[in-house]
Amino acid sequence: MQRLSDIALIAQVVTLGSERAFEQLVRAHQEAVRRFLRRLTAGDEMRADDLSQETFIRAWQHLSDFRQLSGFETWLLRIAYRVFLDDERSLARTPLSLEGENLALLENRAAAPQQPREGVGLRHDLDLALSTLSEAERACVVLQCVEGQSIREIAIIMAMPENTVKSHLLRGKKNLANYLRNNGYNG
Amino acid sequence: MDKTNLRDERLLADFFAAHQQAIPDNGFTERVMKEVSACGRIVHMRRLSLRLNILGAVGVIALFLYLGVFTETLESINGVFNHVTTFSTNFDPDSLLVMAMLFVHRLPDYLPSPTQFLALALTTIILMTLVIRRVVDGADHGYIP
């Protein structure tokens, strides 16, 4: 169900170019987009936030294309998934060079003592478990189990038929459950 | 849904419930809005630049028309064609057509886009047709032996 406030805010952005209305949309939906991208990037918070930022900028540029065939959040997650896939492709094309900035960054990371943070262990478990799944299975499972999207909405987000989504979900959940059982979680 | 699936569903629901994570904004929205504002300024500048370009192009065309540069150019091209006609009296129109077809056939290997190829092909055909017409006209008027 499309939220009424979302529709009103989108109308303001499209007709008046209101940045304030868009800011409210970002504030309302940042959590879902960032959480989804964090799970897809195996917990890499910096990369996930960069991709989230790119997602909202693309949304701003193409908001007039939003036809309300799905909810605004579903539309945003669809953009987020495409941004993630584009980034994955560009990462696959660019080999990591250990020169200059990259080398300095790695040295700094190695030298800095690791500060224990609240919830890091739990998140690590979650990302470790999800990393056993394929990219498509991971996205389907996260969208259903974490974001609460329906199969129809997942099909829209991932631009694939509903039956394909169902089989990804079935395989993904089975593999994830097996992994959890093998690692001491009781079912 | 069979028993195993139900057990899997319950296990996953418990697991994800235990790993629920709230993500505070922490200045994320402000960062996005800063980028959006910059993006809006770039779009505005692009629109302005497009309008200025169109205005400039219209001005240049008006100036050309006013100074009669187009007529001069057409006369120059005409002169070039005349020159080509006098030099190409040794070619018959058929060989010129074959040459044009060969040129058009080989060209795609060296051009990056189909649009460029099409533009060049059309230009070549027009030029060759003009040359052939000149040759034929020249023959009609007895300029070519």
Tab-separated table of C-alpha atoms in Angstrom:
chain	number	residue	atom	x	y	z
A	1	MET	CA	0.000	0.000	0.000
A	2	GLN	CA	1.427	3.338	-1.067
A	3	ARG	CA	1.805	5.705	1.868
A	4	LEU	CA	-0.265	8.828	1.387
A	5	SER	CA	2.491	11.066	2.742
A	6	ASP	CA	4.926	9.581	0.223
A	7	ILE	CA	2.595	10.413	-2.675
A	8	ALA	CA	2.129	13.974	-1.438
A	9	LEU	CA	5.891	14.441	-1.028
A	10	ILE	CA	6.638	12.941	-4.463
A	11	ALA	CA	4.071	15.284	-6.018
A	12	GLN	CA	5.800	18.241	-4.380
A	13	VAL	CA	9.211	17.128	-5.644
A	14	VAL	CA	8.005	16.492	-9.209
A	15	THR	CA	5.860	19.592	-9.614
A	16	LEU	CA	7.746	22.144	-7.510
A	17	GLY	CA	11.236	20.630	-7.443
A	18	SER	CA	11.051	20.851	-3.641
A	19	GLU	CA	14.313	19.711	-2.045
A	20	ARG	CA	12.698	19.868	1.399
A	21	ALA	CA	10.062	17.301	0.371
A	22	PHE	CA	12.766	15.041	-1.049
A	23	GLU	CA	14.726	15.366	2.190
A	24	GLN	CA	11.712	14.001	4.080
A	25	LEU	CA	11.505	11.075	1.653
A	26	VAL	CA	15.209	10.306	2.171
A	27	ARG	CA	14.821	10.496	5.944
A	28	ALA	CA	11.818	8.136	5.848
A	29	HIS	CA	13.392	5.497	3.603
A	30	GLN	CA	17.145	5.707	4.284
A	31	GLU	CA	17.046	2.883	6.805
A	32	ALA	CA	15.505	0.287	4.463
A	33	VAL	CA	17.835	1.186	1.566
A	34	ARG	CA	20.999	1.262	3.686
A	35	ARG	CA	20.106	-1.982	5.516
A	36	PHE	CA	19.408	-3.775	2.208
A	37	LEU	CA	22.709	-2.582	0.713
A	38	ARG	CA	24.662	-3.454	3.872
A	39	ARG	CA	23.429	-7.017	3.650
A	40	LEU	CA	24.248	-7.193	-0.073
A	41	THR	CA	27.770	-5.828	0.487
A	42	ALA	CA	28.404	-8.347	3.308
A	43	GLY	CA	28.381	-5.640	5.996
A	44	ASP	CA	30.694	-3.130	4.274
A	45	GLU	CA	29.091	-0.030	5.823
A	46	MET	CA	31.109	2.572	3.896
A	47	ARG	CA	30.450	0.986	0.510
A	48	ALA	CA	26.783	0.445	1.382
A	49	ASP	CA	26.382	4.114	2.368
A	50	ASP	CA	28.087	5.279	-0.851
A	51	LEU	CA	25.729	3.075	-2.863
A	52	SER	CA	22.741	4.326	-0.838
A	53	GLN	CA	23.743	7.897	-1.615
A	54	GLU	CA	23.996	7.028	-5.310
A	55	THR	CA	20.553	5.367	-5.062
A	56	PHE	CA	18.907	8.518	-3.694
A	57	ILE	CA	20.635	10.752	-6.253
A	58	ARG	CA	19.333	8.522	-9.072
A	59	ALA	CA	15.890	8.587	-7.443
A	60	TRP	CA	16.015	12.413	-7.396
A	61	GLN	CA	16.989	12.529	-11.061
A	62	HIS	CA	14.298	10.058	-12.174
A	63	LEU	CA	11.475	10.752	-9.741
A	64	SER	CA	9.220	11.946	-12.577
A	65	ASP	CA	9.471	8.387	-14.028
A	66	PHE	CA	7.887	6.915	-10.870
A	67	ARG	CA	4.474	5.603	-11.998
A	68	GLN	CA	3.169	4.322	-8.638
A	69	LEU	CA	2.823	0.775	-10.034
A	70	SER	CA	4.631	-0.318	-6.881
A	71	GLY	CA	5.291	1.337	-3.534
A	72	PHE	CA	7.921	4.071	-3.350
A	73	GLU	CA	10.131	1.916	-1.135
A	74	THR	CA	9.937	-0.960	-3.656
A	75	TRP	CA	10.926	1.502	-6.397
A	76	LEU	CA	13.857	2.732	-4.288
A	77	LEU	CA	15.013	-0.821	-3.540
A	78	ARG	CA	14.851	-1.589	-7.257
A	79	ILE	CA	17.189	1.351	-7.932
A	80	ALA	CA	19.410	0.253	-5.022
A	81	TYR	CA	19.708	-3.265	-6.458
A	82	ARG	CA	20.649	-1.876	-9.884
A	83	VAL	CA	23.214	0.474	-8.315
A	84	PHE	CA	24.672	-2.513	-6.444
A	85	LEU	CA	24.867	-4.634	-9.623
A	86	ASP	CA	26.530	-1.749	-11.533
A	87	ASP	CA	29.065	-1.378	-8.725
A	88	GLU	CA	29.752	-5.116	-8.660
A	89	ARG	CA	30.397	-5.050	-12.415
A	90	SER	CA	32.747	-2.073	-12.173
A	91	LEU	CA	34.594	-3.707	-9.245
A	92	ALA	CA	35.007	-6.885	-11.289
A	93	ARG	CA	36.513	-4.816	-14.126
A	94	THR	CA	38.894	-2.796	-11.913
A	95	PRO	CA	41.755	-4.764	-10.372
A	96	LEU	CA	42.776	-3.499	-6.907
A	97	SER	CA	46.162	-1.802	-7.140
A	98	LEU	CA	48.319	-1.696	-4.038
A	99	GLU	CA	49.690	1.737	-4.725
A	100	GLY	CA	49.245	5.197	-3.291
A	101	GLU	CA	45.931	5.697	-1.514
A	102	ASN	CA	44.938	2.010	-1.442
A	103	LEU	CA	48.228	0.972	0.143
A	104	ALA	CA	48.055	3.795	2.706
A	105	LEU	CA	44.474	2.825	3.582
A	106	LEU	CA	45.431	-0.819	4.117
A	107	GLU	CA	48.442	0.159	6.252
A	108	ASN	CA	46.275	2.447	8.398
A	109	ARG	CA	43.690	-0.287	8.852
A	110	ALA	CA	46.365	-2.767	9.857
A	111	ALA	CA	47.971	-0.316	12.296
A	112	ALA	CA	44.726	0.873	13.953
A	113	PRO	CA	43.577	-1.211	16.936
A	114	GLN	CA	40.167	-2.797	16.368
A	115	GLN	CA	37.581	-1.173	18.647
A	116	PRO	CA	34.893	-3.582	19.784
A	117	ARG	CA	31.491	-2.134	18.829
A	118	GLU	CA	28.050	-3.030	20.042
A	119	GLY	CA	26.296	-5.555	17.821
A	120	VAL	CA	29.306	-6.157	15.589
A	121	GLY	CA	29.484	-9.860	16.498
A	122	LEU	CA	25.825	-10.407	15.679
A	123	ARG	CA	26.094	-8.536	12.392
A	124	HIS	CA	29.225	-10.505	11.529
A	125	ASP	CA	27.269	-13.743	12.090
A	126	LEU	CA	24.459	-12.502	9.870
A	127	ASP	CA	26.785	-11.447	7.046
A	128	LEU	CA	28.815	-14.636	7.346
A	129	ALA	CA	25.640	-16.708	7.065
A	130	LEU	CA	24.362	-14.671	4.109
A	131	SER	CA	27.734	-14.890	2.344
A	132	THR	CA	27.157	-18.635	1.860
A	133	LEU	CA	24.340	-17.794	-0.587
A	134	SER	CA	24.584	-16.718	-4.204
A	135	GLU	CA	24.053	-13.016	-4.988
A	136	ALA	CA	20.473	-13.515	-6.212
A	137	GLU	CA	19.546	-15.867	-3.342
A	138	ARG	CA	20.987	-13.396	-0.814
A	139	ALA	CA	19.029	-10.492	-2.286
A	140	CYS	CA	15.767	-12.506	-2.325
A	141	VAL	CA	16.192	-13.765	1.259
A	142	VAL	CA	17.131	-10.304	2.600
A	143	LEU	CA	14.216	-8.663	0.797
A	144	GLN	CA	11.727	-11.161	2.197
A	145	CYS	CA	13.088	-11.949	5.670
A	146	VAL	CA	14.589	-8.554	6.582
A	147	GLU	CA	12.645	-6.005	4.539
A	148	GLY	CA	9.329	-7.907	4.545
A	149	GLN	CA	8.725	-7.529	0.794
A	150	SER	CA	6.236	-9.824	-0.944
A	151	ILE	CA	7.251	-12.168	-3.787
A	152	ARG	CA	5.585	-9.832	-6.318
A	153	GLU	CA	7.562	-6.867	-4.969
A	154	ILE	CA	10.826	-8.856	-4.963
A	155	ALA	CA	10.160	-9.768	-8.599
A	156	ILE	CA	9.757	-6.051	-9.399
A	157	ILE	CA	12.896	-5.068	-7.463
A	158	MET	CA	15.081	-7.735	-9.053
A	159	ALA	CA	13.439	-7.535	-12.492
A	160	MET	CA	12.837	-11.288	-12.710
A	161	PRO	CA	9.746	-13.543	-12.957
A	162	GLU	CA	7.958	-14.465	-9.729
A	163	ASN	CA	8.678	-18.179	-10.248
A	164	THR	CA	12.415	-17.457	-10.437
A	165	VAL	CA	12.153	-15.474	-7.205
A	166	LYS	CA	10.322	-18.401	-5.576
A	167	SER	CA	13.025	-20.877	-6.549
A	168	HIS	CA	15.803	-18.499	-5.368
A	169	LEU	CA	13.967	-18.117	-2.052
A	170	LEU	CA	13.443	-21.844	-1.637
A	171	ARG	CA	17.093	-22.691	-2.342
A	172	GLY	CA	18.442	-19.724	-0.373
A	173	LYS	CA	16.388	-20.427	2.731
A	174	LYS	CA	17.225	-24.138	2.654
A	175	ASN	CA	20.969	-23.433	2.362
A	176	LEU	CA	20.838	-20.754	5.043
A	177	ALA	CA	18.910	-22.994	7.455
A	178	ASN	CA	21.408	-25.829	6.879
A	179	TYR	CA	24.324	-23.467	7.484
A	180	LEU	CA	22.755	-22.168	10.704
A	181	ARG	CA	22.048	-25.685	12.009
A	182	ASN	CA	25.618	-26.754	11.230
A	183	ASN	CA	26.856	-23.727	13.193
A	184	GLY	CA	24.952	-24.300	16.388
A	185	TYR	CA	21.662	-22.477	15.840
A	186	ASN	CA	18.725	-24.622	16.926
A	187	GLY	CA	15.692	-24.954	14.726
B	1	MET	CA	4.396	-26.521	3.109
B	2	ASP	CA	6.046	-29.651	4.585
B	3	LYS	CA	7.473	-30.037	8.089
B	4	THR	CA	11.106	-29.403	7.087
B	5	ASN	CA	10.176	-26.169	5.338
B	6	LEU	CA	8.164	-25.022	8.344
B	7	ARG	CA	11.116	-25.742	10.633
B	8	ASP	CA	13.431	-23.834	8.280
B	9	GLU	CA	11.016	-20.892	8.198
B	10	ARG	CA	10.830	-20.806	12.005
B	11	LEU	CA	14.610	-21.048	12.353
B	12	LEU	CA	15.162	-18.213	9.877
B	13	ALA	CA	12.461	-16.044	11.449
B	14	ASP	CA	14.145	-16.466	14.883
B	15	PHE	CA	17.590	-15.831	13.419
B	16	PHE	CA	16.587	-12.631	11.611
B	17	ALA	CA	14.580	-11.428	14.612
B	18	ALA	CA	17.683	-11.847	16.791
B	19	HIS	CA	19.791	-9.964	14.227
B	20	GLN	CA	17.412	-7.058	13.667
B	21	GLN	CA	19.353	-3.854	13.297
B	22	ALA	CA	18.200	-0.246	13.463
B	23	ILE	CA	20.268	2.143	11.363
B	24	PRO	CA	20.279	5.699	12.736
B	25	ASP	CA	20.459	8.526	10.201
B	26	ASN	CA	23.746	9.988	11.595
B	27	GLY	CA	23.901	12.794	9.032
B	28	PHE	CA	23.254	10.519	6.043
B	29	THR	CA	20.253	12.557	4.846
B	30	GLU	CA	22.271	15.803	5.040
B	31	ARG	CA	25.060	14.257	2.958
B	32	VAL	CA	22.549	13.082	0.334
B	33	MET	CA	20.855	16.493	0.205
B	34	LYS	CA	24.222	18.225	-0.268
B	35	GLU	CA	24.857	16.005	-3.298
B	36	VAL	CA	21.301	16.546	-4.572
B	37	SER	CA	21.745	20.339	-4.359
B	38	ALA	CA	25.056	20.126	-6.240
B	39	CYS	CA	23.389	17.894	-8.808
B	40	GLY	CA	20.547	20.415	-9.208
B	41	ARG	CA	23.071	23.219	-9.778
B	42	ILE	CA	24.836	21.154	-12.470
B	43	VAL	CA	21.509	20.461	-14.241
B	44	HIS	CA	20.676	24.191	-14.059
B	45	MET	CA	24.085	25.111	-15.525
B	46	ARG	CA	23.654	22.540	-18.308
B	47	ARG	CA	20.232	23.961	-19.224
B	48	LEU	CA	21.658	27.476	-19.219
B	49	SER	CA	24.579	26.378	-21.379
B	50	LEU	CA	22.198	24.650	-23.848
B	51	ARG	CA	20.071	27.797	-24.127
B	52	LEU	CA	23.181	29.930	-24.694
B	53	ASN	CA	24.422	27.487	-27.363
B	54	ILE	CA	21.101	27.593	-29.215
B	55	LEU	CA	21.033	31.394	-28.990
B	56	GLY	CA	24.627	31.558	-30.277
B	57	ALA	CA	23.866	29.177	-33.164
B	58	VAL	CA	20.808	31.208	-34.201
B	59	GLY	CA	22.912	34.394	-34.024
B	60	VAL	CA	25.654	32.898	-36.191
B	61	ILE	CA	23.135	31.674	-38.798
B	62	ALA	CA	21.481	35.119	-38.857
B	63	LEU	CA	24.881	36.776	-39.314
B	64	PHE	CA	25.749	34.335	-42.123
B	65	LEU	CA	22.472	35.100	-43.881
B	66	TYR	CA	22.959	38.827	-43.408
B	67	LEU	CA	26.507	38.772	-44.806
B	68	GLY	CA	25.565	36.374	-47.635
B	69	VAL	CA	28.128	33.773	-46.563
B	70	PHE	CA	25.813	30.887	-47.559
B	71	THR	CA	25.527	32.116	-51.156
B	72	GLU	CA	29.303	32.499	-51.297
B	73	THR	CA	29.772	28.973	-49.951
B	74	LEU	CA	27.302	27.495	-52.413
B	75	GLU	CA	29.087	29.236	-55.268
B	76	SER	CA	32.413	27.880	-54.038
B	77	ILE	CA	31.015	24.344	-53.880
B	78	ASN	CA	29.593	24.818	-57.354
B	79	GLY	CA	33.042	25.881	-58.521
B	80	VAL	CA	34.564	22.755	-56.966
B	81	PHE	CA	32.002	20.564	-58.754
B	82	ASN	CA	32.755	22.266	-62.038
B	83	HIS	CA	36.405	21.569	-61.451
B	84	VAL	CA	35.731	17.937	-60.619
B	85	THR	CA	33.605	17.614	-63.753
B	86	THR	CA	36.372	18.853	-65.998
B	87	PHE	CA	38.834	16.473	-64.326
B	88	SER	CA	36.511	13.488	-64.360
B	89	THR	CA	35.749	13.478	-68.063
B	90	ASN	CA	37.808	10.305	-68.361
B	91	PHE	CA	35.450	8.435	-65.965
B	92	ASP	CA	32.174	7.037	-67.133
B	93	PRO	CA	29.176	7.355	-64.719
B	94	ASP	CA	29.041	3.577	-64.145
B	95	SER	CA	32.566	3.430	-62.720
B	96	LEU	CA	31.781	6.391	-60.458
B	97	LEU	CA	28.762	4.497	-59.102
B	98	VAL	CA	30.848	1.356	-58.561
B	99	MET	CA	33.434	3.453	-56.733
B	100	ALA	CA	30.757	4.976	-54.502
B	101	MET	CA	29.338	1.525	-53.695
B	102	LEU	CA	32.788	0.137	-52.883
B	103	PHE	CA	33.528	3.142	-50.664
B	104	VAL	CA	30.245	2.723	-48.806
B	105	HIS	CA	30.786	-1.048	-48.508
B	106	ARG	CA	34.294	-0.773	-46.988
B	107	LEU	CA	33.600	2.204	-44.733
B	108	PRO	CA	31.892	0.466	-41.740
B	109	ASP	CA	35.235	-1.156	-40.828
B	110	TYR	CA	36.685	2.246	-39.968
B	111	LEU	CA	33.708	4.049	-38.438
B	112	PRO	CA	32.632	3.745	-34.801
B	113	SER	CA	28.877	4.307	-35.052
B	114	PRO	CA	26.102	3.353	-37.520
B	115	THR	CA	24.817	6.958	-37.519
B	116	GLN	CA	28.185	8.290	-38.686
B	117	PHE	CA	28.331	5.584	-41.322
B	118	LEU	CA	24.839	6.444	-42.559
B	119	ALA	CA	25.655	10.169	-42.700
B	120	LEU	CA	28.847	9.505	-44.661
B	121	ALA	CA	27.124	7.025	-46.979
B	122	LEU	CA	24.369	9.521	-47.764
B	123	THR	CA	26.858	12.343	-48.334
B	124	THR	CA	28.916	10.128	-50.636
B	125	ILE	CA	25.878	9.079	-52.655
B	126	ILE	CA	24.681	12.696	-52.977
B	127	LEU	CA	28.139	13.890	-54.037
B	128	MET	CA	28.555	11.061	-56.537
B	129	THR	CA	25.082	11.706	-57.972
B	130	LEU	CA	25.921	15.387	-58.384
B	131	VAL	CA	29.195	14.521	-60.125
B	132	ILE	CA	27.455	12.038	-62.434
B	133	ARG	CA	24.791	14.621	-63.287
B	134	ARG	CA	27.499	17.121	-64.136
B	135	VAL	CA	29.262	14.590	-66.315
B	136	VAL	CA	26.033	13.728	-68.112
B	137	ASP	CA	25.152	17.446	-68.491
B	138	GLY	CA	28.645	18.088	-69.859
B	139	ALA	CA	28.203	15.282	-72.403
B	140	ASP	CA	24.792	16.663	-73.438
B	141	HIS	CA	26.287	20.077	-74.071
B	142	GLY	CA	29.138	18.626	-76.026
B	143	TYR	CA	31.868	19.529	-73.494
B	144	ILE	CA	32.977	15.897	-73.275
B	145	PRO	CA	34.275	14.346	-76.450
